[in-house]
Amino acid sequence: MKIELICTGSELLAGKVNTNAAYIGSRLSAIGFELSLVINVGDKKQNLLQEFKRAFERSNVVITTGGLGPTFDDITVETAAECLNLEICPDGKVLNSIKEYFLKRSVDSIPKINEKQANIIRGAKVLENSFGTAPGQMLHFKFKDSGKKYRKTLFLLPGPPEEMKPMFEENVKPFLKSYSVGIKKNGVLHVFGIAESTVEEMIKPVMDEAVSGDSKSVELGILASKSVIDIKFSVSGTDELLVDETINKLKLGFGSVLKDNIFGSDNDTLASVAGQLLLESKKTVSFAESCTGGNIAAAITDIPGSSSYFKSSVVTYSNESKMKLLGVKEETLANFGAVSKETAKEMAESVMKLSDSDYAFSVTGIAGPGGGTKEKPVGLVYIGSADKKKTESFKLNFNGTRKDIRKRTVNTVLDLLRRKLIVKHSY
């Protein structure tokens, strides 16, 4: 089955990241399908009409996101109808649901412009939108190609992810699952602390063993972002027991060679894993941040329940604040500079004492793009680590943009914390 995705919106052609395509692609993969093509098209009718015609010719299922709103540039419904030579009719039930949506928000009458969203292609099934005014539509139709007629299916989904995702899960996914043949299961492991090429070399024997013998198909992908490496793998087959067995063998095999460099699986993050370990050990942590500007604290507090183990974070960007708030010695800054192991150690020790936490980490560095020297280049970062027994410092040199350097620093601190807490962890 060929499934194609058309994402509408001129903003997608001007640099906006298409998160809808990433979501739909991953959700299809989870049920054994894949997108054959993703098209971004602007809000011009002729362009969209052309893409619809091409998609209907080559794909069995066409999914669209965007263009269901009330404004003049929301043209998906009328363009699809024109391409299929079908009428558009106002739907009374949809109109009432739009009115109720506004009434719940203390708007007495539906804005005239929103009445357009009640227009439904003749023969289409309305897909309820619980989070917005734009209903989705599902249409089965016959498309004539080279003298033959082929049954096709069109899904029109809203563009905002918070509206698109539940509509996809409630309508598109069940429809496609009914056509699924065989079984496909996916897994992902997250790695930190070793290079992407090293990961690939280490897990190759595990993969070679997994793909040999038996009636199954194994796929592998390795993705790296800000020093975090994702090992994505999928196993397909007709025997669910064999598929599950292979998935488990892969996880055990990867774990045996990568060991504690694996920090989690699926939706785990460095922050969530470190937080869980703090919770389980009943320990607390604090941070003193310079070049990261509070991003470590932001990562930790993104996790629900982090108040149980996170004490505080002090952002001391200037030398004055390092001295006044953390008590970093003036002679330390004068002799070694703000970006130094000595300053990092004093920052970590001080914030641990101030917050009375079990662990403390500090960061001071040069994120760039300016400010670097031959002795202290852009990307140089010192991390201080303190606990009740000892204080350490780590010197690191990161590359990339300012944002990259800051993110790599955050990830490294969280991984150092994780490794301090970890005793024995296997996946």
CSV table of C-alpha atoms in Angstrom, one decimal:
chain,number,residue,atom,x,y,z
A,1,MET,CA,0.0,0.0,0.0
A,2,LYS,CA,1.4,3.4,-1.0
A,3,ILE,CA,0.7,6.1,1.4
A,4,GLU,CA,1.5,9.7,0.6
A,5,LEU,CA,1.5,12.8,2.8
A,6,ILE,CA,0.8,16.3,1.5
A,7,CYS,CA,1.5,19.1,4.0
A,8,THR,CA,0.0,22.5,3.0
A,9,GLY,CA,1.1,25.9,4.2
A,10,SER,CA,3.5,28.5,2.7
A,11,GLU,CA,5.3,28.7,6.0
A,12,LEU,CA,6.6,25.2,5.4
A,13,LEU,CA,8.5,26.6,2.3
A,14,ALA,CA,9.9,29.4,4.4
A,15,GLY,CA,11.8,27.3,6.9
A,16,LYS,CA,9.2,26.1,9.5
A,17,VAL,CA,10.0,22.6,10.6
A,18,ASN,CA,7.4,20.1,9.5
A,19,THR,CA,6.7,18.2,12.8
A,20,ASN,CA,3.5,16.7,11.3
A,21,ALA,CA,5.5,14.7,8.8
A,22,ALA,CA,7.8,13.4,11.5
A,23,TYR,CA,4.9,12.3,13.7
A,24,ILE,CA,2.9,10.7,11.0
A,25,GLY,CA,5.9,8.9,9.6
A,26,SER,CA,6.9,7.5,13.0
A,27,ARG,CA,3.3,6.4,13.8
A,28,LEU,CA,2.9,4.6,10.4
A,29,SER,CA,6.2,2.8,11.0
A,30,ALA,CA,4.9,1.6,14.3
A,31,ILE,CA,2.0,-0.3,12.6
A,32,GLY,CA,4.1,-1.7,9.7
A,33,PHE,CA,3.6,1.0,7.1
A,34,GLU,CA,5.8,3.8,5.7
A,35,LEU,CA,5.3,7.0,3.8
A,36,SER,CA,6.2,6.6,0.1
A,37,LEU,CA,6.4,10.4,-0.3
A,38,VAL,CA,6.1,13.7,1.7
A,39,ILE,CA,5.2,16.8,-0.2
A,40,ASN,CA,5.3,20.4,1.2
A,41,VAL,CA,3.1,22.7,-0.9
A,42,GLY,CA,2.3,26.4,-0.4
A,43,ASP,CA,-1.1,28.0,-0.3
A,44,LYS,CA,-1.5,28.4,-4.0
A,45,LYS,CA,-4.5,26.6,-5.6
A,46,GLN,CA,-2.8,25.6,-8.8
A,47,ASN,CA,0.2,24.1,-7.1
A,48,LEU,CA,-2.0,22.1,-4.6
A,49,LEU,CA,-4.3,21.0,-7.4
A,50,GLN,CA,-1.3,19.6,-9.3
A,51,GLU,CA,0.0,17.8,-6.3
A,52,PHE,CA,-3.4,16.2,-5.6
A,53,LYS,CA,-3.6,14.9,-9.2
A,54,ARG,CA,-0.1,13.4,-8.9
A,55,ALA,CA,-0.8,11.9,-5.5
A,56,PHE,CA,-4.1,10.3,-6.6
A,57,GLU,CA,-2.3,8.7,-9.6
A,58,ARG,CA,0.5,7.1,-7.6
A,59,SER,CA,-0.8,6.4,-4.1
A,60,ASN,CA,-3.5,4.3,-2.5
A,61,VAL,CA,-4.0,6.5,0.5
A,62,VAL,CA,-3.4,10.3,0.5
A,63,ILE,CA,-3.2,12.2,3.8
A,64,THR,CA,-3.1,16.0,4.0
A,65,THR,CA,-2.4,18.3,6.9
A,66,GLY,CA,-3.3,21.9,7.0
A,67,GLY,CA,-5.5,24.2,5.0
A,68,LEU,CA,-8.8,23.5,6.8
A,69,GLY,CA,-9.0,26.8,8.6
A,70,PRO,CA,-11.5,29.7,7.9
A,71,THR,CA,-9.2,32.2,6.1
A,72,PHE,CA,-8.8,32.9,2.4
A,73,ASP,CA,-5.6,30.9,2.2
A,74,ASP,CA,-7.1,27.7,3.6
A,75,ILE,CA,-7.9,26.0,0.3
A,76,THR,CA,-7.5,22.2,0.9
A,77,VAL,CA,-11.1,21.2,0.9
A,78,GLU,CA,-12.2,23.1,-2.2
A,79,THR,CA,-9.1,22.1,-4.1
A,80,ALA,CA,-9.5,18.4,-3.3
A,81,ALA,CA,-13.2,18.6,-4.3
A,82,GLU,CA,-12.3,20.3,-7.6
A,83,CYS,CA,-9.6,17.7,-8.4
A,84,LEU,CA,-12.2,14.9,-7.9
A,85,ASN,CA,-15.0,16.8,-9.6
A,86,LEU,CA,-17.1,16.6,-6.4
A,87,GLU,CA,-19.5,19.1,-4.8
A,88,ILE,CA,-19.0,20.8,-1.5
A,89,CYS,CA,-22.0,20.9,0.8
A,90,PRO,CA,-22.5,22.7,4.2
A,91,ASP,CA,-23.1,20.2,7.0
A,92,GLY,CA,-25.6,21.3,9.7
A,93,LYS,CA,-24.2,19.1,12.4
A,94,VAL,CA,-20.7,20.4,11.8
A,95,LEU,CA,-22.0,24.0,11.9
A,96,ASN,CA,-23.7,23.4,15.2
A,97,SER,CA,-20.5,21.8,16.7
A,98,ILE,CA,-18.5,24.9,15.6
A,99,LYS,CA,-21.2,27.1,17.3
A,100,GLU,CA,-20.9,25.1,20.5
A,101,TYR,CA,-17.1,25.4,20.4
A,102,PHE,CA,-17.4,29.2,20.4
A,103,LEU,CA,-20.2,29.2,23.0
A,104,LYS,CA,-18.0,27.2,25.4
A,105,ARG,CA,-15.5,30.0,25.1
A,106,SER,CA,-18.1,32.7,25.9
A,107,VAL,CA,-18.5,33.8,22.2
A,108,ASP,CA,-22.2,34.5,21.6
A,109,SER,CA,-22.2,33.9,17.9
A,110,ILE,CA,-20.0,32.0,15.4
A,111,PRO,CA,-17.9,34.4,13.4
A,112,LYS,CA,-19.1,34.4,9.8
A,113,ILE,CA,-15.6,33.4,8.5
A,114,ASN,CA,-15.8,30.1,10.5
A,115,GLU,CA,-18.9,29.0,8.7
A,116,LYS,CA,-16.7,28.0,5.8
A,117,GLN,CA,-15.3,25.1,8.0
A,118,ALA,CA,-18.7,23.4,7.9
A,119,ASN,CA,-18.2,22.7,4.1
A,120,ILE,CA,-17.8,19.0,3.5
A,121,ILE,CA,-17.0,17.2,0.3
A,122,ARG,CA,-20.0,15.1,-0.9
A,123,GLY,CA,-19.6,11.5,0.3
A,124,ALA,CA,-16.9,12.3,2.9
A,125,LYS,CA,-17.1,11.1,6.5
A,126,VAL,CA,-16.7,13.9,9.0
A,127,LEU,CA,-13.8,13.4,11.5
A,128,GLU,CA,-14.6,15.1,14.8
A,129,ASN,CA,-12.1,17.7,16.0
A,130,SER,CA,-12.3,17.9,19.8
A,131,PHE,CA,-9.5,20.6,20.0
A,132,GLY,CA,-10.5,23.1,17.3
A,133,THR,CA,-13.1,24.2,14.8
A,134,ALA,CA,-11.8,22.5,11.7
A,135,PRO,CA,-13.3,19.0,11.2
A,136,GLY,CA,-11.3,16.4,9.3
A,137,GLN,CA,-12.7,14.4,6.4
A,138,MET,CA,-12.2,10.9,5.1
A,139,LEU,CA,-13.3,10.1,1.6
A,140,HIS,CA,-13.3,6.8,-0.3
A,141,PHE,CA,-13.4,7.4,-4.1
A,142,LYS,CA,-12.7,5.8,-7.5
A,143,PHE,CA,-9.9,7.4,-9.4
A,144,LYS,CA,-9.6,6.7,-13.1
A,145,ASP,CA,-6.1,6.1,-14.5
A,146,SER,CA,-5.2,4.7,-17.9
A,147,GLY,CA,-8.8,3.6,-18.5
A,148,LYS,CA,-9.1,1.7,-15.2
A,149,LYS,CA,-10.7,2.8,-11.9
A,150,TYR,CA,-8.9,2.4,-8.7
A,151,ARG,CA,-10.3,2.7,-5.1
A,152,LYS,CA,-8.4,5.4,-3.2
A,153,THR,CA,-8.8,7.0,0.2
A,154,LEU,CA,-8.2,10.6,1.1
A,155,PHE,CA,-7.8,11.9,4.7
A,156,LEU,CA,-7.9,15.7,5.3
A,157,LEU,CA,-6.4,16.5,8.7
A,158,PRO,CA,-6.0,19.9,10.4
A,159,GLY,CA,-2.5,21.5,10.5
A,160,PRO,CA,-2.0,22.3,14.2
A,161,PRO,CA,-0.3,19.3,15.8
A,162,GLU,CA,-2.6,19.3,18.9
A,163,GLU,CA,-5.6,18.9,16.6
A,164,MET,CA,-3.9,16.6,14.0
A,165,LYS,CA,-2.5,14.0,16.3
A,166,PRO,CA,-5.7,12.8,18.1
A,167,MET,CA,-7.5,12.8,14.8
A,168,PHE,CA,-4.8,10.6,13.2
A,169,GLU,CA,-4.8,8.2,16.2
A,170,GLU,CA,-8.6,7.9,16.2
A,171,ASN,CA,-9.3,7.6,12.5
A,172,VAL,CA,-6.3,7.1,10.2
A,173,LYS,CA,-4.4,4.6,12.3
A,174,PRO,CA,-7.4,2.2,12.8
A,175,PHE,CA,-8.2,2.4,9.1
A,176,LEU,CA,-4.7,1.4,8.1
A,177,LYS,CA,-4.3,-1.3,10.8
A,178,SER,CA,-7.3,-3.1,9.2
A,179,TYR,CA,-5.2,-3.5,6.1
A,180,SER,CA,-2.0,-4.5,7.9
A,181,VAL,CA,-0.4,-7.8,6.9
A,182,GLY,CA,2.2,-9.3,9.2
A,183,ILE,CA,3.7,-7.8,12.3
A,184,LYS,CA,6.2,-5.0,12.7
A,185,LYS,CA,7.6,-3.9,16.0
A,186,ASN,CA,10.0,-1.1,16.8
A,187,GLY,CA,12.5,-0.3,19.5
A,188,VAL,CA,14.9,2.6,20.2
A,189,LEU,CA,17.8,2.8,22.6
A,190,HIS,CA,19.5,6.1,23.6
A,191,VAL,CA,23.3,6.2,24.0
A,192,PHE,CA,25.6,8.9,25.4
A,193,GLY,CA,29.3,9.0,25.9
A,194,ILE,CA,30.7,7.4,22.7
A,195,ALA,CA,30.9,8.4,19.1
A,196,GLU,CA,28.4,7.4,16.4
A,197,SER,CA,30.9,5.5,14.4
A,198,THR,CA,32.1,3.6,17.5
A,199,VAL,CA,28.5,2.7,18.3
A,200,GLU,CA,28.0,1.3,14.8
A,201,GLU,CA,31.2,-0.7,15.0
A,202,MET,CA,30.3,-2.1,18.4
A,203,ILE,CA,26.7,-3.2,17.5
A,204,LYS,CA,27.5,-4.6,14.1
A,205,PRO,CA,28.1,-8.2,15.3
A,206,VAL,CA,24.8,-8.1,17.2
A,207,MET,CA,23.0,-7.0,14.0
A,208,ASP,CA,24.7,-9.5,11.8
A,209,GLU,CA,23.5,-12.3,14.1
A,210,ALA,CA,19.9,-10.9,14.3
A,211,VAL,CA,19.4,-10.8,10.5
A,212,SER,CA,20.6,-14.3,9.9
A,213,GLY,CA,18.2,-17.2,9.7
A,214,ASP,CA,14.4,-17.4,10.3
A,215,SER,CA,11.7,-15.7,8.4
A,216,LYS,CA,12.0,-12.2,9.6
A,217,SER,CA,13.2,-8.8,8.5
A,218,VAL,CA,15.4,-6.6,10.7
A,219,GLU,CA,16.1,-2.9,10.0
A,220,LEU,CA,18.5,-0.6,11.8
A,221,GLY,CA,19.1,3.2,11.9
A,222,ILE,CA,21.5,5.3,13.9
A,223,LEU,CA,20.8,9.0,14.5
A,224,ALA,CA,23.0,11.4,16.4
A,225,SER,CA,22.0,14.8,17.8
A,226,LYS,CA,24.0,16.9,20.3
A,227,SER,CA,26.0,13.9,21.4
A,228,VAL,CA,22.9,11.8,22.0
A,229,ILE,CA,22.8,8.7,19.7
A,230,ASP,CA,19.6,6.9,19.0
A,231,ILE,CA,19.7,3.3,17.8
A,232,LYS,CA,16.4,2.6,16.1
A,233,PHE,CA,15.5,-0.9,15.1
A,234,SER,CA,12.5,-2.7,13.8
A,235,VAL,CA,11.6,-6.4,13.2
A,236,SER,CA,9.0,-7.6,10.8
A,237,GLY,CA,7.5,-11.0,10.3
A,238,THR,CA,4.4,-13.2,10.5
A,239,ASP,CA,5.2,-14.9,13.8
A,240,GLU,CA,4.7,-12.5,16.7
A,241,LEU,CA,6.7,-14.7,19.1
A,242,LEU,CA,9.6,-14.7,16.8
A,243,VAL,CA,9.4,-11.0,16.3
A,244,ASP,CA,9.3,-10.4,20.1
A,245,GLU,CA,12.2,-12.8,20.6
A,246,THR,CA,14.3,-11.0,18.1
A,247,ILE,CA,13.5,-7.6,19.6
A,248,ASN,CA,14.6,-8.8,23.0
A,249,LYS,CA,17.8,-10.4,21.6
A,250,LEU,CA,18.7,-7.1,20.0
A,251,LYS,CA,18.1,-5.1,23.3
A,252,LEU,CA,20.2,-7.6,25.2
A,253,GLY,CA,22.9,-7.7,22.6
A,254,PHE,CA,23.2,-4.0,22.4
A,255,GLY,CA,23.2,-3.8,26.2
A,256,SER,CA,26.0,-6.3,26.4
A,257,VAL,CA,28.4,-4.3,24.2
A,258,LEU,CA,27.3,-0.7,25.0
A,259,LYS,CA,26.7,-1.3,28.7
A,260,ASP,CA,26.1,1.9,30.8
A,261,ASN,CA,26.5,4.1,27.7
A,262,ILE,CA,22.9,3.2,27.1
A,263,PHE,CA,20.9,5.6,29.2
A,264,GLY,CA,17.3,4.7,28.2
A,265,SER,CA,14.8,3.6,25.7
A,266,ASP,CA,11.7,4.8,23.9
A,267,ASN,CA,10.7,8.2,25.4
A,268,ASP,CA,13.4,8.4,28.0
A,269,THR,CA,15.6,11.5,28.1
A,270,LEU,CA,18.8,12.2,30.1
A,271,ALA,CA,16.8,14.5,32.3
A,272,SER,CA,14.0,11.9,33.0
A,273,VAL,CA,16.5,9.1,33.6
A,274,ALA,CA,18.7,11.2,36.0
A,275,GLY,CA,15.5,12.4,37.7
A,276,GLN,CA,14.2,8.8,38.3
A,277,LEU,CA,17.6,7.7,39.7
A,278,LEU,CA,17.6,10.7,42.1
A,279,LEU,CA,14.1,9.8,43.1
A,280,GLU,CA,14.9,6.2,43.7
A,281,SER,CA,18.1,7.0,45.7
A,282,LYS,CA,16.3,9.8,47.6
A,283,LYS,CA,19.1,12.3,46.7
A,284,THR,CA,19.0,15.9,45.6
A,285,VAL,CA,20.8,18.1,43.1
A,286,SER,CA,21.6,21.7,42.4
A,287,PHE,CA,23.4,23.6,39.6
A,288,ALA,CA,25.4,26.7,39.1
A,289,GLU,CA,25.2,27.8,35.5
A,290,SER,CA,27.1,30.3,33.5
A,291,CYS,CA,27.3,29.6,29.7
A,292,THR,CA,24.2,27.4,29.8
A,293,GLY,CA,22.1,30.3,31.2
A,294,GLY,CA,19.6,28.1,33.1
A,295,ASN,CA,19.1,25.4,30.5
A,296,ILE,CA,20.2,22.6,32.8
A,297,ALA,CA,17.5,23.7,35.3
A,298,ALA,CA,15.0,23.9,32.5
A,299,ALA,CA,15.7,20.4,31.4
A,300,ILE,CA,15.4,19.0,34.9
A,301,THR,CA,12.1,20.9,35.7
A,302,ASP,CA,10.5,19.8,32.4
A,303,ILE,CA,10.1,16.5,34.2
A,304,PRO,CA,6.9,16.2,36.3
A,305,GLY,CA,7.7,15.6,40.0
A,306,SER,CA,11.2,17.1,39.8
A,307,SER,CA,10.5,19.2,42.9
A,308,SER,CA,11.2,16.0,44.9
A,309,TYR,CA,14.9,16.0,44.0
A,310,PHE,CA,15.8,19.4,42.4
A,311,LYS,CA,16.9,22.0,45.0
A,312,SER,CA,18.0,25.1,43.0
A,313,SER,CA,20.0,26.6,40.1
A,314,VAL,CA,22.0,29.8,40.3
A,315,VAL,CA,22.7,31.5,37.0
A,316,THR,CA,25.9,33.5,37.5
A,317,TYR,CA,26.9,34.9,34.1
A,318,SER,CA,29.2,37.7,35.1
A,319,ASN,CA,32.3,37.6,37.3
A,320,GLU,CA,30.6,39.9,39.8
A,321,SER,CA,27.7,37.5,40.3
A,322,LYS,CA,30.0,34.5,40.6
A,323,MET,CA,31.7,36.3,43.5
A,324,LYS,CA,28.6,37.9,45.2
A,325,LEU,CA,26.2,34.9,44.8
A,326,LEU,CA,28.5,32.0,44.9
A,327,GLY,CA,31.6,33.3,46.8
A,328,VAL,CA,34.0,32.5,44.0
A,329,LYS,CA,37.3,34.1,45.1
A,330,GLU,CA,38.5,37.2,43.3
A,331,GLU,CA,42.0,35.8,43.1
A,332,THR,CA,40.7,32.6,41.4
A,333,LEU,CA,39.1,34.7,38.7
A,334,ALA,CA,42.1,36.9,38.4
A,335,ASN,CA,44.6,34.1,38.2
A,336,PHE,CA,42.7,31.5,36.2
A,337,GLY,CA,39.8,33.3,34.6
A,338,ALA,CA,36.1,32.6,34.7
A,339,VAL,CA,36.5,29.7,32.3
A,340,SER,CA,38.7,27.4,34.3
A,341,LYS,CA,38.6,24.2,36.4
A,342,GLU,CA,39.4,26.2,39.5
A,343,THR,CA,36.3,28.5,39.0
A,344,ALA,CA,34.1,25.5,38.1
A,345,LYS,CA,35.1,23.7,41.3
A,346,GLU,CA,34.4,26.7,43.5
A,347,MET,CA,31.0,27.2,41.8
A,348,ALA,CA,30.0,23.6,42.4
A,349,GLU,CA,31.1,23.5,46.0
A,350,SER,CA,29.4,26.8,46.8
A,351,VAL,CA,26.0,25.9,45.3
A,352,MET,CA,26.0,22.5,47.0
A,353,LYS,CA,26.5,24.2,50.4
A,354,LEU,CA,24.0,27.0,49.7
A,355,SER,CA,21.3,24.5,48.7
A,356,ASP,CA,22.3,21.7,51.0
A,357,SER,CA,22.0,19.2,48.2
A,358,ASP,CA,23.6,15.8,47.8
A,359,TYR,CA,25.1,16.6,44.4
A,360,ALA,CA,26.0,19.8,42.6
A,361,PHE,CA,27.3,20.7,39.1
A,362,SER,CA,28.6,23.9,37.6
A,363,VAL,CA,29.3,24.9,34.1
A,364,THR,CA,31.4,27.8,32.8
A,365,GLY,CA,32.5,28.1,29.2
A,366,ILE,CA,32.7,30.0,25.9
A,367,ALA,CA,29.7,29.3,23.8
A,368,GLY,CA,30.6,31.8,21.1
A,369,PRO,CA,30.4,32.8,18.4
A,370,GLY,CA,32.9,35.4,19.8
A,371,GLY,CA,35.0,35.6,22.9
A,372,GLY,CA,37.4,32.7,22.1
A,373,THR,CA,41.2,32.9,22.1
A,374,LYS,CA,44.0,30.6,21.1
A,375,GLU,CA,44.3,29.4,24.7
A,376,LYS,CA,40.6,29.3,25.4
A,377,PRO,CA,38.7,28.7,22.1
A,378,VAL,CA,35.0,28.8,21.4
A,379,GLY,CA,33.5,25.5,22.7
A,380,LEU,CA,35.8,25.2,25.7
A,381,VAL,CA,33.7,24.2,28.7
A,382,TYR,CA,34.6,23.3,32.3
A,383,ILE,CA,32.2,21.3,34.4
A,384,GLY,CA,32.5,21.2,38.1
A,385,SER,CA,31.1,18.3,40.1
A,386,ALA,CA,30.7,18.2,43.9
A,387,ASP,CA,29.3,15.8,46.4
A,388,LYS,CA,29.8,15.1,50.1
A,389,LYS,CA,33.1,13.2,49.4
A,390,LYS,CA,34.9,15.1,46.6
A,391,THR,CA,35.0,17.8,44.1
A,392,GLU,CA,36.0,17.2,40.5
A,393,SER,CA,36.3,19.2,37.2
A,394,PHE,CA,36.0,18.1,33.6
A,395,LYS,CA,37.5,19.9,30.6
A,396,LEU,CA,35.6,19.6,27.4
A,397,ASN,CA,35.8,21.0,23.9
A,398,PHE,CA,32.6,21.1,21.9
A,399,ASN,CA,32.0,22.2,18.3
A,400,GLY,CA,29.0,23.6,16.5
A,401,THR,CA,26.9,26.7,16.9
A,402,ARG,CA,26.3,28.5,20.2
A,403,LYS,CA,23.0,26.6,20.6
A,404,ASP,CA,24.8,23.3,19.9
A,405,ILE,CA,27.5,24.0,22.5
A,406,ARG,CA,25.0,24.9,25.1
A,407,LYS,CA,22.9,21.8,24.4
A,408,ARG,CA,25.9,19.5,24.5
A,409,THR,CA,27.0,21.0,27.8
A,410,VAL,CA,23.5,20.4,29.3
A,411,ASN,CA,23.5,16.8,28.1
A,412,THR,CA,27.0,16.1,29.4
A,413,VAL,CA,26.1,17.4,32.9
A,414,LEU,CA,22.9,15.3,33.0
A,415,ASP,CA,24.9,12.2,31.9
A,416,LEU,CA,27.6,12.9,34.5
A,417,LEU,CA,24.8,13.0,37.1
A,418,ARG,CA,23.3,9.8,35.8
A,419,ARG,CA,26.6,8.0,35.9
A,420,LYS,CA,27.2,9.1,39.5
A,421,LEU,CA,23.9,7.6,40.5
A,422,ILE,CA,23.9,4.5,38.5
A,423,VAL,CA,24.9,1.2,40.2
A,424,LYS,CA,23.8,-1.4,37.6
A,425,HIS,CA,21.4,-0.7,34.8
A,426,SER,CA,20.4,-2.9,32.0
A,427,TYR,CA,17.9,-2.7,29.2
